[in-house]
Coordinates of C-alpha atoms in Angstrom, one line a residue:
X12 CA 56.5 192.6 156.8
X13 CA 57.8 194.1 153.5
X14 CA 60.0 196.8 155.0
X15 CA 61.4 197.6 151.6
X16 CA 59.1 198.7 148.7
X17 CA 60.7 198.7 145.2
X18 CA 59.1 201.4 142.9
X19 CA 59.9 201.1 139.2
X20 CA 58.5 201.4 135.7
X21 CA 58.3 198.3 133.6
X22 CA 60.5 198.2 130.5
X23 CA 63.8 196.8 129.1
X24 CA 65.5 197.6 132.5
X25 CA 63.2 195.2 134.3
X26 CA 65.9 192.5 134.3
X27 CA 68.2 194.8 136.3
X28 CA 65.4 195.5 138.7
X29 CA 64.7 191.8 139.2
X30 CA 68.4 191.2 139.9
X31 CA 68.4 194.1 142.4
X32 CA 65.3 192.7 144.2
X33 CA 66.9 189.2 144.3
X34 CA 70.0 190.5 146.1
X35 CA 68.0 192.6 148.5
X36 CA 65.8 189.6 149.3
X37 CA 68.8 187.4 149.8
X38 CA 70.2 189.9 152.4
X39 CA 67.1 191.1 154.2
X40 CA 64.8 188.1 153.5
X41 CA 62.1 187.6 150.9
X42 CA 59.4 188.7 153.4
X43 CA 61.0 192.1 153.7
X44 CA 61.2 193.1 150.0
X45 CA 58.1 193.9 148.0
X46 CA 57.8 194.0 144.2
X47 CA 54.4 194.2 142.6
X48 CA 55.0 191.2 140.4
X49 CA 54.9 189.0 143.5
X50 CA 51.2 189.8 144.3
X51 CA 49.4 186.4 144.9
X52 CA 46.7 185.3 142.5
X53 CA 43.3 186.5 143.5
X54 CA 44.5 189.5 145.5
X55 CA 43.1 193.0 144.6
X56 CA 45.9 194.8 142.9
X57 CA 45.3 198.4 144.2
X58 CA 44.5 197.3 147.7
X59 CA 47.6 195.1 147.9
X60 CA 49.9 197.9 146.6
X61 CA 48.5 200.4 149.1
X62 CA 48.8 198.1 152.1
X63 CA 52.5 197.3 151.3
X64 CA 53.2 201.0 150.5
X65 CA 51.8 202.3 153.8
X66 CA 53.6 199.6 155.8
X67 CA 57.1 199.9 154.3
X68 CA 60.1 201.7 155.9
X69 CA 62.0 202.4 152.7
X70 CA 60.9 203.1 149.2
X71 CA 63.6 202.3 146.5
X72 CA 62.7 204.3 143.4
X73 CA 64.5 203.0 140.2
X74 CA 65.3 205.8 137.7
X75 CA 66.2 204.7 134.1
X76 CA 66.8 206.4 130.8
X77 CA 63.6 208.3 129.8
X78 CA 62.1 207.9 133.3
X79 CA 60.9 211.5 133.5
X80 CA 59.2 211.4 130.1
X81 CA 57.0 208.5 131.2
X82 CA 55.0 210.7 133.6
X83 CA 53.6 212.7 130.6
X84 CA 52.1 209.6 129.0
X85 CA 48.3 209.2 129.4
X86 CA 47.4 206.5 132.0
X87 CA 44.3 205.6 133.9
X88 CA 46.4 205.8 137.1
X89 CA 50.1 206.3 137.3
X90 CA 51.1 204.0 140.1
X91 CA 54.8 204.9 140.0
X92 CA 53.8 208.6 140.6
X93 CA 51.3 207.6 143.2
X94 CA 53.8 205.5 145.2
X95 CA 56.4 208.2 145.2
X96 CA 53.9 210.9 146.2
X97 CA 52.5 208.8 149.0
X98 CA 56.0 207.9 150.4
X99 CA 57.1 211.6 150.3
X100 CA 53.9 212.8 152.1
X101 CA 54.3 210.1 154.7
X102 CA 58.0 211.0 155.3
X103 CA 58.9 207.5 154.4
X104 CA 62.6 207.1 153.5
X105 CA 62.9 207.4 149.7
X106 CA 66.2 206.3 148.0
X107 CA 66.4 207.1 144.2
X108 CA 68.5 204.4 142.4
X109 CA 69.9 205.6 139.0
X110 CA 70.5 202.8 136.5
X111 CA 73.7 202.9 134.4
X112 CA 74.3 206.3 133.0
X113 CA 70.7 207.6 133.2
X114 CA 70.5 211.4 133.5
X115 CA 69.0 212.9 136.6
X116 CA 65.9 214.8 135.3
X117 CA 65.5 218.5 135.8
X118 CA 63.0 219.9 138.3
X119 CA 60.6 221.1 135.6
X120 CA 60.6 217.7 134.0
X121 CA 58.8 216.0 136.9
X122 CA 55.2 216.5 138.2
X123 CA 55.2 219.0 141.1
X124 CA 53.9 216.5 143.6
X125 CA 57.0 214.2 143.2
X126 CA 59.7 216.7 142.3
X127 CA 61.1 216.7 145.8
X128 CA 62.6 213.3 145.0
X129 CA 65.4 215.3 143.2
X130 CA 66.4 216.7 146.6
X131 CA 67.3 213.3 147.9
X132 CA 70.7 211.7 147.7
X133 CA 70.6 209.0 145.0
X134 CA 72.4 205.7 144.6
X135 CA 74.0 204.4 141.4
X136 CA 73.5 200.9 139.9
X137 CA 76.0 200.0 137.1
X138 CA 76.3 196.7 135.4
X139 CA 80.1 196.7 135.6
X140 CA 80.0 197.4 139.4
X141 CA 76.7 195.8 140.1
X142 CA 77.7 193.8 143.2
X143 CA 79.6 196.7 144.8
X144 CA 76.8 199.2 144.1
X145 CA 74.2 196.9 145.6
X146 CA 76.3 196.4 148.7
X147 CA 76.5 200.2 149.1
X148 CA 72.7 200.5 148.7
X149 CA 72.2 197.7 151.3
X150 CA 74.3 199.6 153.8
X151 CA 72.2 202.7 153.2
X152 CA 69.0 200.8 153.6
X153 CA 70.2 199.2 156.9
X154 CA 70.3 202.6 158.5
X155 CA 66.5 202.8 158.0
X156 CA 65.3 199.2 158.4
X157 CA 65.9 198.1 162.0
X158 CA 64.9 194.4 161.6
X159 CA 66.9 193.2 164.6
X160 CA 65.5 195.9 166.8
X161 CA 61.9 195.1 165.7
X162 CA 62.5 191.5 166.7
X163 CA 64.0 192.4 170.0
X164 CA 61.0 194.6 170.8
X165 CA 58.6 191.7 170.2
X166 CA 56.8 190.9 173.4
X167 CA 58.0 187.7 174.9
X168 CA 55.5 184.8 175.0
X169 CA 55.0 183.7 178.5
X170 CA 53.3 180.5 179.5
X171 CA 50.1 180.9 181.5
X172 CA 50.7 179.8 185.1
X173 CA 49.1 176.5 186.0
X174 CA 46.5 176.5 188.7
X175 CA 47.2 173.0 189.9
X176 CA 45.4 173.5 193.1
X177 CA 42.2 174.1 191.2
X178 CA 42.7 170.9 189.2
X179 CA 43.4 169.0 192.4
X180 CA 40.3 170.3 194.0
X181 CA 38.1 169.6 191.0
X182 CA 39.4 166.1 190.6
X183 CA 39.1 165.4 194.4
X184 CA 35.5 166.4 194.3
X185 CA 34.9 164.2 191.3
X186 CA 36.6 161.2 192.9
X187 CA 34.7 161.8 196.1
X188 CA 31.3 161.6 194.3
X189 CA 32.4 158.7 192.1
X190 CA 33.6 156.7 195.1
X191 CA 30.3 157.3 197.0
X192 CA 28.3 156.1 193.9
X193 CA 30.5 153.1 193.2
X194 CA 30.6 151.8 196.8
X195 CA 27.1 152.8 197.8
X196 CA 25.3 150.2 199.9
X197 CA 21.5 150.3 199.8
X198 CA 21.0 148.7 203.2
X199 CA 18.7 151.1 205.0
X200 CA 19.7 150.4 208.6
X201 CA 23.4 150.8 207.9
X202 CA 25.1 153.4 210.1
X203 CA 25.7 156.8 208.5
X204 CA 29.4 156.8 209.2
X205 CA 29.9 153.5 207.3
X206 CA 28.5 155.1 204.2
X207 CA 31.6 157.3 204.2
X208 CA 34.2 155.1 206.0
X209 CA 33.7 152.0 203.8
X210 CA 34.1 153.9 200.5
X211 CA 37.2 155.6 201.9
X212 CA 38.6 152.2 202.9
X213 CA 37.9 150.7 199.5
X214 CA 39.4 153.8 197.7
X215 CA 42.5 153.4 199.9
X216 CA 42.8 149.8 199.0
X217 CA 42.7 150.7 195.3
X218 CA 45.3 153.4 196.0
X219 CA 47.6 150.9 197.7
X220 CA 47.2 148.4 194.9
X221 CA 47.8 151.1 192.2
X222 CA 50.8 152.5 194.1
X223 CA 52.4 149.1 194.6
X224 CA 52.0 148.0 191.0
X225 CA 53.3 151.4 189.8
X226 CA 56.4 151.3 192.1
X227 CA 57.2 147.8 191.0
X228 CA 56.8 148.5 187.3
X229 CA 58.2 152.0 187.1
X230 CA 61.9 151.6 188.0
X231 CA 62.6 148.6 185.7
X232 CA 60.8 150.4 182.8
X233 CA 62.4 153.8 183.2
X234 CA 65.3 153.1 180.7
X235 CA 62.8 151.6 178.2
X236 CA 60.5 154.7 178.6
X237 CA 63.5 157.0 178.1
X238 CA 64.3 155.3 174.8
X239 CA 60.7 155.9 173.8
X240 CA 61.1 159.5 174.8
X241 CA 64.2 159.8 172.6
X242 CA 62.0 158.9 169.6
X243 CA 59.4 161.5 170.6
X244 CA 59.7 164.6 168.4
X245 CA 61.4 162.8 165.5
X246 CA 58.0 162.5 163.8
X247 CA 54.7 164.4 163.8
X248 CA 51.8 163.7 166.1
X249 CA 49.9 162.0 163.3
X250 CA 52.8 159.7 162.5
X251 CA 53.4 158.9 166.1
X252 CA 49.7 158.0 166.6
X253 CA 49.6 155.9 163.4
X254 CA 52.6 153.8 164.8
X255 CA 51.5 153.6 168.4
X256 CA 47.7 153.6 168.3
X257 CA 47.4 150.1 169.8
X258 CA 48.4 151.4 173.3
X259 CA 45.7 154.0 173.8
X260 CA 43.2 151.7 172.1
X261 CA 43.9 148.9 174.6
X262 CA 43.7 151.4 177.5
X263 CA 40.3 152.6 176.2
X264 CA 39.0 149.1 175.8
X265 CA 40.2 148.1 179.3
X266 CA 38.6 151.2 180.9
X267 CA 35.3 150.7 179.0
X268 CA 35.2 147.1 180.2
X269 CA 35.9 148.0 183.8
X270 CA 33.2 150.7 183.8
X271 CA 30.7 148.4 182.2
X272 CA 31.4 145.7 184.8
X273 CA 31.0 148.2 187.6
X274 CA 27.8 149.6 186.3
X275 CA 26.1 146.2 185.7
X276 CA 26.8 144.7 189.1
X277 CA 23.4 145.8 190.3
X278 CA 21.6 144.0 187.4
X279 CA 21.8 146.4 184.5
X280 CA 22.5 150.0 183.4
X281 CA 20.4 152.6 185.2
X282 CA 19.2 155.7 183.2
X283 CA 21.4 158.0 185.2
X284 CA 24.4 155.8 184.6
X285 CA 23.8 156.0 180.9
X286 CA 23.7 159.8 181.0
X287 CA 26.7 159.9 183.3
X288 CA 28.8 157.8 180.9
X289 CA 27.6 159.7 177.9
X290 CA 28.6 163.1 179.4
X291 CA 32.0 161.7 180.3
X292 CA 32.5 160.4 176.7
X293 CA 31.5 163.7 175.2
X294 CA 33.9 165.7 177.3
X295 CA 36.6 163.2 176.5
X296 CA 36.0 163.5 172.7
X297 CA 36.0 167.3 173.0
X298 CA 39.3 167.3 174.8
X299 CA 40.9 164.8 172.3
X300 CA 39.6 166.9 169.3
X301 CA 41.0 170.1 170.9
X302 CA 44.4 168.5 171.5
X303 CA 44.5 167.1 168.0
X304 CA 43.9 170.6 166.5
X305 CA 46.6 172.1 168.6
X306 CA 49.1 169.4 167.8
X307 CA 48.4 169.7 164.1
X308 CA 49.2 173.4 164.2
X309 CA 52.4 172.7 166.1
X310 CA 53.4 170.1 163.5
X311 CA 53.6 172.7 160.7
X312 CA 54.4 175.9 162.7
X313 CA 57.6 177.8 161.8
X314 CA 59.5 178.9 163.7
X315 CA 58.5 175.9 165.8
X316 CA 57.3 176.3 169.3
X317 CA 59.8 175.4 172.0
X318 CA 59.1 174.5 175.6
X319 CA 60.6 172.2 178.2
X320 CA 58.4 169.4 176.8
X321 CA 60.8 166.8 175.2
X322 CA 58.5 166.3 172.3
X323 CA 58.5 170.0 171.3
X324 CA 62.1 171.0 171.9
X325 CA 63.5 167.9 170.2
X326 CA 61.3 168.4 167.2
X327 CA 62.3 172.1 167.0
X328 CA 66.0 171.2 167.2
X329 CA 65.7 168.5 164.6
X330 CA 63.8 170.8 162.2
X331 CA 66.3 173.6 162.6
X332 CA 69.2 171.2 162.1
X333 CA 67.6 169.8 159.0
X334 CA 67.1 173.3 157.5
X335 CA 70.7 174.3 158.3
X336 CA 72.2 171.2 156.7
X337 CA 69.9 170.3 153.8
X338 CA 67.9 173.4 152.7
X339 CA 69.5 175.4 150.0
X340 CA 68.1 178.7 151.1
X341 CA 69.6 178.2 154.6
X342 CA 73.1 177.6 153.3
X343 CA 75.6 180.3 154.1
X344 CA 75.6 183.2 153.5
X345 CA 71.9 183.1 154.5
X346 CA 69.6 186.1 154.5
X347 CA 69.2 188.2 157.7
X348 CA 65.6 186.9 158.0
X349 CA 66.7 183.3 158.1
X350 CA 69.6 184.0 160.3
X351 CA 67.3 185.8 162.8
X352 CA 64.9 182.8 162.7
X353 CA 67.8 180.4 163.4
X354 CA 69.1 182.5 166.3
X355 CA 65.6 182.8 167.7
X356 CA 65.0 179.0 167.8
X357 CA 68.5 178.5 169.2
X358 CA 67.8 181.0 172.0
X359 CA 64.5 179.4 172.7
X360 CA 66.2 176.1 173.1
X361 CA 68.8 177.7 175.4
X362 CA 65.9 179.2 177.5
X363 CA 64.3 175.8 177.7
X364 CA 67.5 174.4 179.1
X365 CA 67.6 177.1 181.7
X366 CA 64.0 176.4 182.7
X367 CA 64.8 172.7 183.1
X368 CA 67.7 173.6 185.3
X369 CA 65.4 175.7 187.5
X370 CA 62.9 172.9 187.5
X371 CA 65.5 170.4 188.8
X372 CA 66.0 172.7 191.8
X373 CA 62.3 173.1 192.9
X374 CA 61.2 172.1 196.3
X375 CA 58.6 169.3 196.7
X376 CA 55.8 171.7 197.4
X377 CA 56.5 174.0 194.5
X378 CA 57.1 171.0 192.2
X379 CA 53.6 169.6 193.1
X380 CA 51.8 173.0 192.7
X381 CA 53.7 173.6 189.5
X382 CA 51.8 170.7 187.9
X383 CA 55.0 169.1 186.6
X384 CA 53.6 165.6 187.0
X385 CA 50.1 164.7 186.0
X386 CA 50.3 161.4 187.9
X387 CA 51.2 163.3 191.1
X388 CA 48.2 165.6 190.6
X389 CA 46.0 162.5 190.4
X390 CA 47.5 160.9 193.5
X391 CA 47.2 164.1 195.6
X392 CA 43.6 164.5 194.4
X393 CA 42.9 160.9 195.2
X394 CA 44.4 161.3 198.7
X395 CA 42.3 164.4 199.2
X396 CA 39.1 162.7 198.3
X397 CA 39.9 159.9 200.8
X398 CA 40.5 162.5 203.6
X399 CA 37.2 164.2 202.8
X400 CA 35.4 160.9 203.0
X401 CA 37.1 160.1 206.4
X402 CA 36.3 163.6 207.7
X403 CA 32.7 163.0 206.7
X404 CA 32.7 159.7 208.5
X405 CA 34.1 161.4 211.7
X406 CA 31.5 164.1 211.4
X407 CA 28.8 161.4 211.2
X408 CA 30.2 159.8 214.4
X409 CA 30.4 163.1 216.3
X410 CA 26.9 164.4 215.4
X411 CA 25.2 161.0 215.1
X412 CA 24.2 158.3 217.5
X413 CA 26.7 156.5 219.7
X414 CA 28.4 153.5 217.8
X415 CA 29.7 150.5 219.8
X416 CA 33.3 149.4 219.3
X417 CA 36.1 151.6 218.0
X418 CA 35.2 152.9 214.5
X419 CA 37.8 155.6 214.7
X420 CA 40.5 152.9 214.5
X421 CA 39.3 151.9 211.0
X422 CA 39.3 155.6 209.9
X423 CA 42.8 156.1 211.4
X424 CA 44.2 153.0 209.6
X425 CA 42.7 154.3 206.3
X426 CA 44.2 157.7 206.7
X427 CA 47.7 156.3 207.7
X428 CA 47.7 153.9 204.7
X429 CA 46.5 156.6 202.3
X430 CA 49.1 159.0 203.6
X431 CA 52.0 156.5 203.4
X432 CA 51.3 155.3 199.9
X433 CA 50.6 158.8 198.6
X434 CA 53.9 160.1 200.0
X435 CA 55.7 157.1 198.5
X436 CA 54.1 157.7 195.0
X437 CA 54.8 161.5 195.1
X438 CA 58.4 160.8 196.1
X439 CA 58.8 158.2 193.4
X440 CA 57.5 160.5 190.7
X441 CA 59.6 163.4 192.0
X442 CA 62.8 161.3 191.7
X443 CA 61.8 160.0 188.2
X444 CA 61.0 163.5 187.0
X445 CA 64.4 164.8 188.2
X446 CA 66.0 161.9 186.4
X447 CA 64.2 162.8 183.2
X448 CA 65.0 166.5 183.6
X449 CA 68.7 165.7 183.9
X450 CA 68.6 163.7 180.7
X451 CA 66.8 166.5 178.9
X452 CA 69.3 169.0 180.1
X453 CA 72.1 166.8 178.7
X454 CA 70.2 166.5 175.4
X455 CA 69.7 170.2 175.1
X456 CA 73.4 170.8 175.8
X457 CA 74.2 168.4 173.0
X458 CA 71.9 170.2 170.6
X459 CA 73.5 173.6 171.5
X460 CA 76.8 172.1 170.6
X461 CA 75.5 170.9 167.2
X462 CA 73.5 173.9 166.3
X463 CA 75.8 176.7 167.6
X464 CA 78.6 176.2 165.0
X465 CA 76.1 175.9 162.2
X466 CA 74.4 179.2 163.2
X467 CA 77.1 181.5 164.4
X468 CA 80.4 180.3 162.8
X469 CA 79.4 181.6 159.4
X470 CA 80.2 184.7 157.4
X471 CA 77.5 187.4 157.5
X472 CA 75.9 188.1 154.1
X473 CA 77.6 191.1 152.6

């Protein structure tokens, strides 16, 4: 940040200095050129100057008529002298810029601590050749400010690997306990194996019902859901929630109603049930608040984050396209900073497309463990909880008293039904996910075709 520090003495020549800074900022970017008149209100002047000075790569020292004589004038602190002295001692690149026909001062005319500036090759800035002189100065500065190299050396941001198996295990344990509680029978003489087998059978029945309804509703609605997906990313999270709040609200009401009915079947709410629901609600509110804060940051971040999520990459592409086509500062020839930002977002979009191609080729096992489908994670965890219940029932049969009849048949039917419907749901979601991935790859290909010419088919700023 602020690779170029402009050192000058205020006076009639300040207009020329301002014009020089404007052209340097246009070429390198405003965040790379520092002039002390741009210090934000409230900042401590000396501290800000020193931070920018010690962090710069090049110090451009403007020499005007009478420049040497200004060092003999009484001042509380001569900041021009201090900046030059500090840059020389730090071995920072110093480029003297001589305005118009200003005379180069003699060695004895300058303070001893900054006299070495006369040993440096100077640049000239004339009003008649202003554009050409600034271009020559820019070419000299480019040898010392490696903006592209600094960007290339930036450590890549890698997504943390998902530990899906941990999520599946935790959710399976939770479902196991919830199922036992919901289908607990208080009959004292009931066989121990039934206390596990019956909840497993009831959970399997719910799994079959949920799987059947999902399979019936999923395929007809896939085109409609894709149209909804196409709108995702065209607006902020806040705007999307304000337009579609009714859907999560209805789901919340339906869930609350179902839980209330289940909890009151035994005559009323028990104290432990109140605490249980309260803890679940608190965790839910914490999660929603966390997601809201993250999404708000993503709404205003620039450069915008880009992942394989359709919401994020589409919004990033739209925001970049809007800047390239409507923002005056992004019109060609744009500064190197803006060009690097545009190229960076474009390359992130290209990487997202490659990641989606790799995702479309994953095997079933790697796709599940990759956590690419939240619904699949739930179904696998649900299936695991049923298996654990059935294993518990079998253990109760093996180590308990002899039970007449064939209870293993009930357990076997439960396992077969749970396996069949879980496999059907996982396969369904895999096929749907690959369909969506193909659509997203096509969309990213279209965006590359739109953005590429706007970014690369331009004249570089001179």
